[in-house]
């Protein structure tokens, strides 16, 4: 592929990425509900029935673990559990407003309003900031210190974690550098608070660090989690190696590992394979859906690295030599 063709394909991909970000920022979709769920093997996108809101299950968990209190905050959370069980948007929104009347510290209510009532990115971000503040007030500073690293295991912290995750996603979706950098700060803190990364933010953090040029921190993140074999981890490692040393042995070896794990990524990055208009609902490690998931977030990092796409194309075209 000539440089001219690569540039043309890059423009098309960036336009599609910006359109996807705009859809997120406009409130389309549901940022709290995972758009991609890792599964074993290839995954089918055909889900013939609406998926239940996973947040509804937490009411059962609170009952099982005895987390039942007769406080305004607990009453508001019960209303949100009822809201999450509803399939009707207006009913969910009405219950969220009712919950906030009972307790303005109900972070889940602010999140739901950002998802389903906000009409602009600005409105959603404002509501989510209120949700983060509400969660901070409810949890209290002592719990932030005592439970750091294990936050997701404490049920009361989950609404706050969701609010902050949604805020980070909306900030990134704006496509503005300031929004992306603020999002990175939120993702850093989410990963610090939940070291086991139950919400799956570590890979998003890695992609964004690469995008904004925080290569040293990105490399440290990779080094601190050896053995991770996802497309995101391996291709990010290869791109960082290329930035450090160009077409060196280390970069080639890193890219070879990435190509072996998921050979579908170059086609999407180079524009030879068309990205879907909507993200797949599921993915399997090494399949096309995983490639879509990675490329949708990582395009900017590759596009902004001089000669990286030409290098990727050349290396991906080389024949594999069996040992």
PDB file of C-alpha atoms in Angstrom:
ATOM      1  CA  UNK A   1       0.000   0.000   0.000  1.00  0.00           C
ATOM      2  CA  UNK A   2       1.425   3.387  -0.987  1.00  0.00           C
ATOM      3  CA  UNK A   3       1.867   6.212   1.506  1.00  0.00           C
ATOM      4  CA  UNK A   4      -0.933   8.096  -0.260  1.00  0.00           C
ATOM      5  CA  UNK A   5      -3.317   5.168   0.173  1.00  0.00           C
ATOM      6  CA  UNK A   6      -2.332   4.756   3.815  1.00  0.00           C
ATOM      7  CA  UNK A   7      -2.998   8.462   4.421  1.00  0.00           C
ATOM      8  CA  UNK A   8      -6.391   8.184   2.743  1.00  0.00           C
ATOM      9  CA  UNK A   9      -7.303   5.107   4.764  1.00  0.00           C
ATOM     10  CA  UNK A  10      -6.131   6.870   7.920  1.00  0.00           C
ATOM     11  CA  UNK A  11      -8.474   9.771   7.269  1.00  0.00           C
ATOM     12  CA  UNK A  12     -11.401   7.409   6.809  1.00  0.00           C
ATOM     13  CA  UNK A  13     -10.568   5.555  10.013  1.00  0.00           C
ATOM     14  CA  UNK A  14     -10.161   8.770  11.995  1.00  0.00           C
ATOM     15  CA  UNK A  15     -13.492  10.010  10.672  1.00  0.00           C
ATOM     16  CA  UNK A  16     -15.134   6.770  11.791  1.00  0.00           C
ATOM     17  CA  UNK A  17     -13.410   6.975  15.175  1.00  0.00           C
ATOM     18  CA  UNK A  18     -14.593  10.547  15.644  1.00  0.00           C
ATOM     19  CA  UNK A  19     -18.119   9.528  14.674  1.00  0.00           C
ATOM     20  CA  UNK A  20     -18.033   6.713  17.227  1.00  0.00           C
ATOM     21  CA  UNK A  21     -16.803   9.116  19.888  1.00  0.00           C
ATOM     22  CA  UNK A  22     -19.577  11.519  18.958  1.00  0.00           C
ATOM     23  CA  UNK A  23     -22.165   8.761  19.381  1.00  0.00           C
ATOM     24  CA  UNK A  24     -20.798   8.023  22.844  1.00  0.00           C
ATOM     25  CA  UNK A  25     -20.654  11.691  23.765  1.00  0.00           C
ATOM     26  CA  UNK A  26     -24.211  12.305  22.612  1.00  0.00           C
ATOM     27  CA  UNK A  27     -25.449   9.748  25.082  1.00  0.00           C
ATOM     28  CA  UNK A  28     -26.089   6.980  22.556  1.00  0.00           C
ATOM     29  CA  UNK A  29     -25.633   3.563  24.034  1.00  0.00           C
ATOM     30  CA  UNK A  30     -25.106   2.716  27.662  1.00  0.00           C
ATOM     31  CA  UNK A  31     -21.537   3.298  28.848  1.00  0.00           C
ATOM     32  CA  UNK A  32     -22.087   1.460  32.132  1.00  0.00           C
ATOM     33  CA  UNK A  33     -23.025  -1.777  30.427  1.00  0.00           C
ATOM     34  CA  UNK A  34     -20.052  -3.591  28.872  1.00  0.00           C
ATOM     35  CA  UNK A  35     -20.097  -3.405  25.092  1.00  0.00           C
ATOM     36  CA  UNK A  36     -17.607  -6.273  24.841  1.00  0.00           C
ATOM     37  CA  UNK A  37     -17.553  -9.382  26.949  1.00  0.00           C
ATOM     38  CA  UNK A  38     -14.527 -11.718  26.716  1.00  0.00           C
ATOM     39  CA  UNK A  39     -15.545 -15.273  25.931  1.00  0.00           C
ATOM     40  CA  UNK A  40     -13.683 -18.434  25.041  1.00  0.00           C
ATOM     41  CA  UNK A  41     -13.311 -18.957  21.313  1.00  0.00           C
ATOM     42  CA  UNK A  42     -15.149 -17.130  18.560  1.00  0.00           C
ATOM     43  CA  UNK A  43     -18.149 -15.085  19.581  1.00  0.00           C
ATOM     44  CA  UNK A  44     -21.514 -14.539  17.970  1.00  0.00           C
ATOM     45  CA  UNK A  45     -23.069 -11.087  17.911  1.00  0.00           C
ATOM     46  CA  UNK A  46     -26.607 -12.407  17.566  1.00  0.00           C
ATOM     47  CA  UNK A  47     -28.379 -11.835  20.890  1.00  0.00           C
ATOM     48  CA  UNK A  48     -32.125 -12.246  20.205  1.00  0.00           C
ATOM     49  CA  UNK A  49     -33.308 -10.821  23.538  1.00  0.00           C
ATOM     50  CA  UNK A  50     -32.561  -7.697  25.604  1.00  0.00           C
ATOM     51  CA  UNK A  51     -29.809  -8.197  28.139  1.00  0.00           C
ATOM     52  CA  UNK A  52     -30.734  -7.500  31.783  1.00  0.00           C
ATOM     53  CA  UNK A  53     -28.961  -4.665  33.516  1.00  0.00           C
ATOM     54  CA  UNK A  54     -26.175  -6.327  35.558  1.00  0.00           C
ATOM     55  CA  UNK A  55     -26.515  -3.646  38.227  1.00  0.00           C
ATOM     56  CA  UNK A  56     -29.863  -5.149  39.237  1.00  0.00           C
ATOM     57  CA  UNK A  57     -28.077  -8.187  40.678  1.00  0.00           C
ATOM     58  CA  UNK A  58     -26.350  -6.134  43.348  1.00  0.00           C
ATOM     59  CA  UNK A  59     -29.578  -5.880  45.349  1.00  0.00           C
ATOM     60  CA  UNK A  60     -29.451  -9.657  45.739  1.00  0.00           C
ATOM     61  CA  UNK A  61     -25.796  -9.475  46.754  1.00  0.00           C
ATOM     62  CA  UNK A  62     -26.565  -6.862  49.379  1.00  0.00           C
ATOM     63  CA  UNK A  63     -29.238  -9.146  50.798  1.00  0.00           C
ATOM     64  CA  UNK A  64     -26.905 -12.159  50.797  1.00  0.00           C
ATOM     65  CA  UNK A  65     -24.124 -10.295  52.579  1.00  0.00           C
ATOM     66  CA  UNK A  66     -26.396  -8.481  54.988  1.00  0.00           C
ATOM     67  CA  UNK A  67     -25.749  -5.027  53.568  1.00  0.00           C
ATOM     68  CA  UNK A  68     -29.195  -3.708  54.493  1.00  0.00           C
ATOM     69  CA  UNK A  69     -29.557  -0.392  56.309  1.00  0.00           C
ATOM     70  CA  UNK A  70     -32.531   1.813  57.047  1.00  0.00           C
ATOM     71  CA  UNK A  71     -30.884   5.042  55.920  1.00  0.00           C
ATOM     72  CA  UNK A  72     -31.818   7.522  53.176  1.00  0.00           C
ATOM     73  CA  UNK A  73     -28.835   6.347  51.116  1.00  0.00           C
ATOM     74  CA  UNK A  74     -29.907   2.699  51.420  1.00  0.00           C
ATOM     75  CA  UNK A  75     -33.498   3.564  50.548  1.00  0.00           C
ATOM     76  CA  UNK A  76     -32.341   5.474  47.482  1.00  0.00           C
ATOM     77  CA  UNK A  77     -30.210   2.522  46.401  1.00  0.00           C
ATOM     78  CA  UNK A  78     -33.231   0.225  46.714  1.00  0.00           C
ATOM     79  CA  UNK A  79     -35.120   2.523  44.366  1.00  0.00           C
ATOM     80  CA  UNK A  80     -32.241   2.264  41.920  1.00  0.00           C
ATOM     81  CA  UNK A  81     -32.325  -1.530  42.167  1.00  0.00           C
ATOM     82  CA  UNK A  82     -35.971  -1.294  41.161  1.00  0.00           C
ATOM     83  CA  UNK A  83     -35.025   1.052  38.315  1.00  0.00           C
ATOM     84  CA  UNK A  84     -32.397  -1.344  36.996  1.00  0.00           C
ATOM     85  CA  UNK A  85     -35.042  -4.082  36.849  1.00  0.00           C
ATOM     86  CA  UNK A  86     -37.260  -1.962  34.598  1.00  0.00           C
ATOM     87  CA  UNK A  87     -37.015  -2.157  30.813  1.00  0.00           C
ATOM     88  CA  UNK A  88     -38.890   1.118  30.275  1.00  0.00           C
ATOM     89  CA  UNK A  89     -36.672   4.192  30.026  1.00  0.00           C
ATOM     90  CA  UNK A  90     -39.220   6.648  31.443  1.00  0.00           C
ATOM     91  CA  UNK A  91     -39.834   4.390  34.444  1.00  0.00           C
ATOM     92  CA  UNK A  92     -36.101   4.107  35.097  1.00  0.00           C
ATOM     93  CA  UNK A  93     -35.628   7.872  34.864  1.00  0.00           C
ATOM     94  CA  UNK A  94     -38.583   8.552  37.176  1.00  0.00           C
ATOM     95  CA  UNK A  95     -37.181   6.176  39.794  1.00  0.00           C
ATOM     96  CA  UNK A  96     -33.754   7.832  39.528  1.00  0.00           C
ATOM     97  CA  UNK A  97     -35.281  11.228  40.259  1.00  0.00           C
ATOM     98  CA  UNK A  98     -37.195   9.700  43.157  1.00  0.00           C
ATOM     99  CA  UNK A  99     -33.975   8.215  44.523  1.00  0.00           C
ATOM    100  CA  UNK A 100     -32.265  11.607  44.430  1.00  0.00           C
ATOM    101  CA  UNK A 101     -35.134  13.147  46.355  1.00  0.00           C
ATOM    102  CA  UNK A 102     -34.507  10.559  49.066  1.00  0.00           C
ATOM    103  CA  UNK A 103     -30.718  10.979  48.976  1.00  0.00           C
ATOM    104  CA  UNK A 104     -28.672  13.250  46.676  1.00  0.00           C
ATOM    105  CA  UNK A 105     -25.691  11.012  47.476  1.00  0.00           C
ATOM    106  CA  UNK A 106     -27.065   8.200  45.270  1.00  0.00           C
ATOM    107  CA  UNK A 107     -24.354   7.961  42.606  1.00  0.00           C
ATOM    108  CA  UNK A 108     -26.207   5.345  40.547  1.00  0.00           C
ATOM    109  CA  UNK A 109     -29.125   7.749  40.089  1.00  0.00           C
ATOM    110  CA  UNK A 110     -26.845  10.410  38.627  1.00  0.00           C
ATOM    111  CA  UNK A 111     -25.310   7.795  36.327  1.00  0.00           C
ATOM    112  CA  UNK A 112     -28.670   6.608  35.040  1.00  0.00           C
ATOM    113  CA  UNK A 113     -29.778  10.175  34.328  1.00  0.00           C
ATOM    114  CA  UNK A 114     -26.543  10.773  32.412  1.00  0.00           C
ATOM    115  CA  UNK A 115     -27.207   7.661  30.366  1.00  0.00           C
ATOM    116  CA  UNK A 116     -30.902   8.047  29.686  1.00  0.00           C
ATOM    117  CA  UNK A 117     -31.983  11.657  30.229  1.00  0.00           C
ATOM    118  CA  UNK A 118     -29.024  13.801  29.176  1.00  0.00           C
ATOM    119  CA  UNK A 119     -29.257  15.014  25.586  1.00  0.00           C
ATOM    120  CA  UNK A 120     -25.708  16.346  25.157  1.00  0.00           C
ATOM    121  CA  UNK A 121     -22.230  15.330  26.225  1.00  0.00           C
ATOM    122  CA  UNK A 122     -22.006  18.431  28.388  1.00  0.00           C
ATOM    123  CA  UNK A 123     -25.170  17.490  30.276  1.00  0.00           C
ATOM    124  CA  UNK A 124     -23.987  13.922  30.756  1.00  0.00           C
ATOM    125  CA  UNK A 125     -20.576  15.023  32.032  1.00  0.00           C
ATOM    126  CA  UNK A 126     -22.157  17.460  34.482  1.00  0.00           C
ATOM    127  CA  UNK A 127     -24.449  14.737  35.845  1.00  0.00           C
ATOM    128  CA  UNK A 128     -21.573  12.282  36.131  1.00  0.00           C
ATOM    129  CA  UNK A 129     -19.437  14.786  38.024  1.00  0.00           C
ATOM    130  CA  UNK A 130     -22.318  15.062  40.481  1.00  0.00           C
ATOM    131  CA  UNK A 131     -22.381  11.274  40.677  1.00  0.00           C
ATOM    132  CA  UNK A 132     -18.668  11.101  41.480  1.00  0.00           C
ATOM    133  CA  UNK A 133     -19.037  13.769  44.171  1.00  0.00           C
ATOM    134  CA  UNK A 134     -22.052  11.945  45.603  1.00  0.00           C
ATOM    135  CA  UNK A 135     -20.096   8.711  45.813  1.00  0.00           C
ATOM    136  CA  UNK A 136     -17.159  10.411  47.491  1.00  0.00           C
ATOM    137  CA  UNK A 137     -19.422  11.930  50.133  1.00  0.00           C
ATOM    138  CA  UNK A 138     -21.180   8.646  50.826  1.00  0.00           C
ATOM    139  CA  UNK A 139     -18.029   6.535  51.037  1.00  0.00           C
ATOM    140  CA  UNK A 140     -15.996   8.991  53.090  1.00  0.00           C
ATOM    141  CA  UNK A 141     -12.225   9.644  53.085  1.00  0.00           C
ATOM    142  CA  UNK A 142     -11.359   6.894  55.579  1.00  0.00           C
ATOM    143  CA  UNK A 143     -12.824   4.169  53.361  1.00  0.00           C
ATOM    144  CA  UNK A 144     -10.793   5.441  50.413  1.00  0.00           C
ATOM    145  CA  UNK A 145      -7.654   4.796  52.426  1.00  0.00           C
ATOM    146  CA  UNK A 146      -8.715   1.552  54.099  1.00  0.00           C
ATOM    147  CA  UNK A 147     -10.136  -0.144  51.000  1.00  0.00           C
ATOM    148  CA  UNK A 148      -7.723   1.095  48.341  1.00  0.00           C
ATOM    149  CA  UNK A 149      -6.939  -1.784  46.002  1.00  0.00           C
ATOM    150  CA  UNK A 150     -10.062  -3.725  46.996  1.00  0.00           C
ATOM    151  CA  UNK A 151     -12.781  -1.210  46.184  1.00  0.00           C
ATOM    152  CA  UNK A 152     -14.906  -3.395  43.930  1.00  0.00           C
ATOM    153  CA  UNK A 153     -15.169  -6.000  46.663  1.00  0.00           C
ATOM    154  CA  UNK A 154     -17.017  -3.473  48.835  1.00  0.00           C
ATOM    155  CA  UNK A 155     -20.543  -3.248  47.429  1.00  0.00           C
ATOM    156  CA  UNK A 156     -21.104   0.284  48.677  1.00  0.00           C
ATOM    157  CA  UNK A 157     -18.273   1.590  46.481  1.00  0.00           C
ATOM    158  CA  UNK A 158     -19.591   0.230  43.187  1.00  0.00           C
ATOM    159  CA  UNK A 159     -21.948   3.108  42.333  1.00  0.00           C
ATOM    160  CA  UNK A 160     -19.029   5.510  42.784  1.00  0.00           C
ATOM    161  CA  UNK A 161     -16.787   3.341  40.605  1.00  0.00           C
ATOM    162  CA  UNK A 162     -19.443   3.278  37.899  1.00  0.00           C
ATOM    163  CA  UNK A 163     -19.909   7.039  38.031  1.00  0.00           C
ATOM    164  CA  UNK A 164     -16.196   7.683  37.717  1.00  0.00           C
ATOM    165  CA  UNK A 165     -15.802   5.143  34.912  1.00  0.00           C
ATOM    166  CA  UNK A 166     -18.660   6.709  32.971  1.00  0.00           C
ATOM    167  CA  UNK A 167     -17.212  10.175  33.494  1.00  0.00           C
ATOM    168  CA  UNK A 168     -13.856   8.998  32.144  1.00  0.00           C
ATOM    169  CA  UNK A 169     -15.490   7.433  29.097  1.00  0.00           C
ATOM    170  CA  UNK A 170     -17.523  10.522  28.262  1.00  0.00           C
ATOM    171  CA  UNK A 171     -14.475  12.767  28.678  1.00  0.00           C
ATOM    172  CA  UNK A 172     -12.510  10.570  26.276  1.00  0.00           C
ATOM    173  CA  UNK A 173     -15.441  10.489  23.863  1.00  0.00           C
ATOM    174  CA  UNK A 174     -15.328  14.262  23.460  1.00  0.00           C
ATOM    175  CA  UNK A 175     -12.168  13.759  21.389  1.00  0.00           C
ATOM    176  CA  UNK A 176     -10.536  16.796  22.983  1.00  0.00           C
ATOM    177  CA  UNK A 177      -6.995  16.553  24.349  1.00  0.00           C
ATOM    178  CA  UNK A 178      -8.006  18.043  27.685  1.00  0.00           C
ATOM    179  CA  UNK A 179     -10.824  15.537  28.002  1.00  0.00           C
ATOM    180  CA  UNK A 180      -8.524  12.639  27.201  1.00  0.00           C
ATOM    181  CA  UNK A 181      -5.931  13.723  29.744  1.00  0.00           C
ATOM    182  CA  UNK A 182      -8.577  14.132  32.430  1.00  0.00           C
ATOM    183  CA  UNK A 183      -9.926  10.696  31.514  1.00  0.00           C
ATOM    184  CA  UNK A 184      -6.444   9.231  32.013  1.00  0.00           C
ATOM    185  CA  UNK A 185      -6.401  10.613  35.552  1.00  0.00           C
ATOM    186  CA  UNK A 186      -9.712   8.951  36.317  1.00  0.00           C
ATOM    187  CA  UNK A 187      -8.619   5.613  34.847  1.00  0.00           C
ATOM    188  CA  UNK A 188      -5.380   5.731  36.845  1.00  0.00           C
ATOM    189  CA  UNK A 189      -7.372   6.138  40.040  1.00  0.00           C
ATOM    190  CA  UNK A 190      -9.913   3.452  39.112  1.00  0.00           C
ATOM    191  CA  UNK A 191      -7.109   0.951  38.543  1.00  0.00           C
ATOM    192  CA  UNK A 192      -5.406   1.984  41.790  1.00  0.00           C
ATOM    193  CA  UNK A 193      -8.600   1.591  43.807  1.00  0.00           C
ATOM    194  CA  UNK A 194      -9.405  -1.796  42.256  1.00  0.00           C
ATOM    195  CA  UNK A 195      -6.112  -3.591  41.725  1.00  0.00           C
ATOM    196  CA  UNK A 196      -7.860  -6.672  40.311  1.00  0.00           C
ATOM    197  CA  UNK A 197      -9.470  -4.450  37.670  1.00  0.00           C
ATOM    198  CA  UNK A 198     -12.969  -5.929  37.782  1.00  0.00           C
ATOM    199  CA  UNK A 199     -14.294  -3.205  35.464  1.00  0.00           C
ATOM    200  CA  UNK A 200     -11.604  -3.738  32.839  1.00  0.00           C
ATOM    201  CA  UNK A 201     -10.029  -0.284  32.851  1.00  0.00           C
ATOM    202  CA  UNK A 202      -6.363  -1.254  32.706  1.00  0.00           C
ATOM    203  CA  UNK A 203      -6.327  -1.781  28.939  1.00  0.00           C
ATOM    204  CA  UNK A 204      -8.186   1.484  28.349  1.00  0.00           C
ATOM    205  CA  UNK A 205      -5.597   3.260  30.501  1.00  0.00           C
ATOM    206  CA  UNK A 206      -2.790   1.692  28.467  1.00  0.00           C
ATOM    207  CA  UNK A 207      -4.316   2.754  25.142  1.00  0.00           C
ATOM    208  CA  UNK A 208      -4.815   6.322  26.350  1.00  0.00           C
ATOM    209  CA  UNK A 209      -1.302   6.591  27.786  1.00  0.00           C
ATOM    210  CA  UNK A 210       0.048   5.586  24.378  1.00  0.00           C
ATOM    211  CA  UNK A 211      -2.286   8.057  22.656  1.00  0.00           C
ATOM    212  CA  UNK A 212      -1.126  11.056  24.705  1.00  0.00           C
ATOM    213  CA  UNK A 213       2.548  10.089  24.529  1.00  0.00           C
ATOM    214  CA  UNK A 214       3.090   8.957  28.121  1.00  0.00           C
ATOM    215  CA  UNK A 215       5.343   6.172  26.858  1.00  0.00           C
ATOM    216  CA  UNK A 216       7.333   5.634  30.052  1.00  0.00           C
ATOM    217  CA  UNK A 217       4.223   5.165  32.170  1.00  0.00           C
ATOM    218  CA  UNK A 218       2.690   2.921  29.506  1.00  0.00           C
ATOM    219  CA  UNK A 219       5.820   0.753  29.446  1.00  0.00           C
ATOM    220  CA  UNK A 220       5.820   0.536  33.248  1.00  0.00           C
ATOM    221  CA  UNK A 221       2.184  -0.554  33.180  1.00  0.00           C
ATOM    222  CA  UNK A 222       3.031  -3.356  30.753  1.00  0.00           C
ATOM    223  CA  UNK A 223       6.084  -4.422  32.766  1.00  0.00           C
ATOM    224  CA  UNK A 224       4.084  -4.513  35.992  1.00  0.00           C
ATOM    225  CA  UNK A 225       1.680  -7.068  34.502  1.00  0.00           C
ATOM    226  CA  UNK A 226       3.830  -9.694  32.760  1.00  0.00           C
ATOM    227  CA  UNK A 227       2.120 -12.529  30.975  1.00  0.00           C
ATOM    228  CA  UNK A 228      -0.910 -10.562  29.771  1.00  0.00           C
ATOM    229  CA  UNK A 229      -1.576 -11.906  26.291  1.00  0.00           C
ATOM    230  CA  UNK A 230      -4.310  -9.702  24.864  1.00  0.00           C
ATOM    231  CA  UNK A 231      -4.123  -7.882  21.543  1.00  0.00           C
ATOM    232  CA  UNK A 232      -4.174  -4.561  23.365  1.00  0.00           C
ATOM    233  CA  UNK A 233      -1.216  -5.474  25.557  1.00  0.00           C
ATOM    234  CA  UNK A 234       0.932  -6.990  22.810  1.00  0.00           C
ATOM    235  CA  UNK A 235       0.289  -4.440  20.063  1.00  0.00           C
ATOM    236  CA  UNK A 236       0.768  -1.564  22.511  1.00  0.00           C
ATOM    237  CA  UNK A 237       4.079  -3.106  23.544  1.00  0.00           C
ATOM    238  CA  UNK A 238       5.130  -3.391  19.894  1.00  0.00           C
ATOM    239  CA  UNK A 239       4.214   0.224  19.159  1.00  0.00           C
ATOM    240  CA  UNK A 240       6.144   1.443  22.196  1.00  0.00           C
ATOM    241  CA  UNK A 241       9.177  -0.598  21.123  1.00  0.00           C
ATOM    242  CA  UNK A 242       9.001   0.949  17.647  1.00  0.00           C
ATOM    243  CA  UNK A 243       8.791   4.444  19.136  1.00  0.00           C
ATOM    244  CA  UNK A 244      11.897   3.760  21.223  1.00  0.00           C
ATOM    245  CA  UNK A 245      14.090   2.081  18.633  1.00  0.00           C
ATOM    246  CA  UNK A 246      12.448   2.177  15.241  1.00  0.00           C
ATOM    247  CA  UNK A 247      12.696  -0.973  13.134  1.00  0.00           C
ATOM    248  CA  UNK A 248      14.941  -2.759  15.623  1.00  0.00           C
ATOM    249  CA  UNK A 249      15.076  -6.415  16.645  1.00  0.00           C
ATOM    250  CA  UNK A 250      13.156  -5.739  19.849  1.00  0.00           C
ATOM    251  CA  UNK A 251      10.328  -4.016  18.006  1.00  0.00           C
ATOM    252  CA  UNK A 252      10.152  -6.791  15.418  1.00  0.00           C
ATOM    253  CA  UNK A 253      10.037  -9.459  18.104  1.00  0.00           C
ATOM    254  CA  UNK A 254       7.314  -7.612  19.985  1.00  0.00           C
ATOM    255  CA  UNK A 255       5.258  -7.219  16.815  1.00  0.00           C
ATOM    256  CA  UNK A 256       5.768 -10.878  15.912  1.00  0.00           C
ATOM    257  CA  UNK A 257       4.283 -11.840  19.282  1.00  0.00           C
ATOM    258  CA  UNK A 258       1.343  -9.529  18.648  1.00  0.00           C
ATOM    259  CA  UNK A 259       0.750 -10.867  15.136  1.00  0.00           C
ATOM    260  CA  UNK A 260       0.844 -14.406  16.440  1.00  0.00           C
ATOM    261  CA  UNK A 261      -1.750 -13.581  19.107  1.00  0.00           C
ATOM    262  CA  UNK A 262      -4.134 -11.720  16.784  1.00  0.00           C
ATOM    263  CA  UNK A 263      -3.387 -11.527  13.046  1.00  0.00           C
ATOM    264  CA  UNK A 264      -6.563  -9.528  12.350  1.00  0.00           C
ATOM    265  CA  UNK A 265      -5.356  -6.230  13.830  1.00  0.00           C
ATOM    266  CA  UNK A 266      -3.176  -5.009  10.907  1.00  0.00           C
ATOM    267  CA  UNK A 267      -6.042  -5.260   8.438  1.00  0.00           C
ATOM    268  CA  UNK A 268      -8.175  -2.933  10.527  1.00  0.00           C
ATOM    269  CA  UNK A 269      -5.336  -0.527  11.353  1.00  0.00           C
ATOM    270  CA  UNK A 270      -4.287  -0.270   7.698  1.00  0.00           C
ATOM    271  CA  UNK A 271      -7.828   0.172   6.434  1.00  0.00           C
ATOM    272  CA  UNK A 272      -7.779  -3.059   4.440  1.00  0.00           C
ATOM    273  CA  UNK A 273     -10.613  -4.486   6.547  1.00  0.00           C
ATOM    274  CA  UNK A 274     -13.652  -2.311   7.170  1.00  0.00           C
ATOM    275  CA  UNK A 275     -14.434  -1.455  10.769  1.00  0.00           C
ATOM    276  CA  UNK A 276     -18.053  -2.187  11.736  1.00  0.00           C
ATOM    277  CA  UNK A 277     -20.385   0.737  12.306  1.00  0.00           C
ATOM    278  CA  UNK A 278     -21.278  -0.606  15.745  1.00  0.00           C
ATOM    279  CA  UNK A 279     -18.949  -2.414  18.172  1.00  0.00           C
ATOM    280  CA  UNK A 280     -19.424  -6.181  18.552  1.00  0.00           C
ATOM    281  CA  UNK A 281     -21.153  -7.314  21.726  1.00  0.00           C
ATOM    282  CA  UNK A 282     -18.682 -10.119  22.445  1.00  0.00           C
ATOM    283  CA  UNK A 283     -15.120 -11.034  21.692  1.00  0.00           C
ATOM    284  CA  UNK A 284     -12.798 -14.002  21.885  1.00  0.00           C
ATOM    285  CA  UNK A 285      -9.075 -13.664  22.400  1.00  0.00           C
ATOM    286  CA  UNK A 286      -7.383 -13.688  19.007  1.00  0.00           C
ATOM    287  CA  UNK A 287     -10.541 -13.204  16.938  1.00  0.00           C
ATOM    288  CA  UNK A 288     -11.712 -10.337  14.725  1.00  0.00           C
ATOM    289  CA  UNK A 289     -13.932  -8.882  17.421  1.00  0.00           C
ATOM    290  CA  UNK A 290     -10.968  -8.473  19.742  1.00  0.00           C
ATOM    291  CA  UNK A 291      -9.134  -6.734  16.899  1.00  0.00           C
ATOM    292  CA  UNK A 292     -12.057  -4.340  16.418  1.00  0.00           C
ATOM    293  CA  UNK A 293     -12.156  -3.659  20.150  1.00  0.00           C
ATOM    294  CA  UNK A 294      -8.451  -2.802  20.217  1.00  0.00           C
ATOM    295  CA  UNK A 295      -8.279  -0.791  16.992  1.00  0.00           C
ATOM    296  CA  UNK A 296     -11.363   1.307  17.814  1.00  0.00           C
ATOM    297  CA  UNK A 297      -9.516   2.754  20.797  1.00  0.00           C
ATOM    298  CA  UNK A 298      -5.909   2.562  19.631  1.00  0.00           C
ATOM    299  CA  UNK A 299      -6.100   4.133  16.155  1.00  0.00           C
ATOM    300  CA  UNK A 300      -4.827   7.514  17.302  1.00  0.00           C
ATOM    301  CA  UNK A 301      -1.673   6.115  18.875  1.00  0.00           C
ATOM    302  CA  UNK A 302      -0.674   4.341  15.662  1.00  0.00           C
ATOM    303  CA  UNK A 303      -1.728   7.170  13.367  1.00  0.00           C
ATOM    304  CA  UNK A 304       0.280   9.725  15.324  1.00  0.00           C
ATOM    305  CA  UNK A 305       3.470   7.638  15.388  1.00  0.00           C
ATOM    306  CA  UNK A 306       5.545   8.516  12.332  1.00  0.00           C
ATOM    307  CA  UNK A 307       6.064   5.571   9.937  1.00  0.00           C
ATOM    308  CA  UNK A 308       4.412   3.139  12.360  1.00  0.00           C
ATOM    309  CA  UNK A 309       1.718   2.039   9.908  1.00  0.00           C
ATOM    310  CA  UNK A 310       4.212   1.581   7.071  1.00  0.00           C
ATOM    311  CA  UNK A 311       6.377  -0.505   9.395  1.00  0.00           C
ATOM    312  CA  UNK A 312       3.381  -2.543  10.513  1.00  0.00           C
ATOM    313  CA  UNK A 313       2.379  -3.196   6.901  1.00  0.00           C
ATOM    314  CA  UNK A 314       5.887  -4.311   5.955  1.00  0.00           C
ATOM    315  CA  UNK A 315       6.268  -6.620   8.944  1.00  0.00           C
ATOM    316  CA  UNK A 316       2.788  -8.122   8.624  1.00  0.00           C
ATOM    317  CA  UNK A 317       3.518  -8.995   4.993  1.00  0.00           C
ATOM    318  CA  UNK A 318       6.670 -10.967   5.838  1.00  0.00           C
ATOM    319  CA  UNK A 319       6.325 -14.757   5.622  1.00  0.00           C
ATOM    320  CA  UNK A 320       6.319 -16.651   8.899  1.00  0.00           C
ATOM    321  CA  UNK A 321       9.348 -18.898   9.404  1.00  0.00           C
ATOM    322  CA  UNK A 322       8.620 -22.012  11.441  1.00  0.00           C
ATOM    323  CA  UNK A 323      11.200 -22.880  14.064  1.00  0.00           C
TER     324      UNK A 323
END
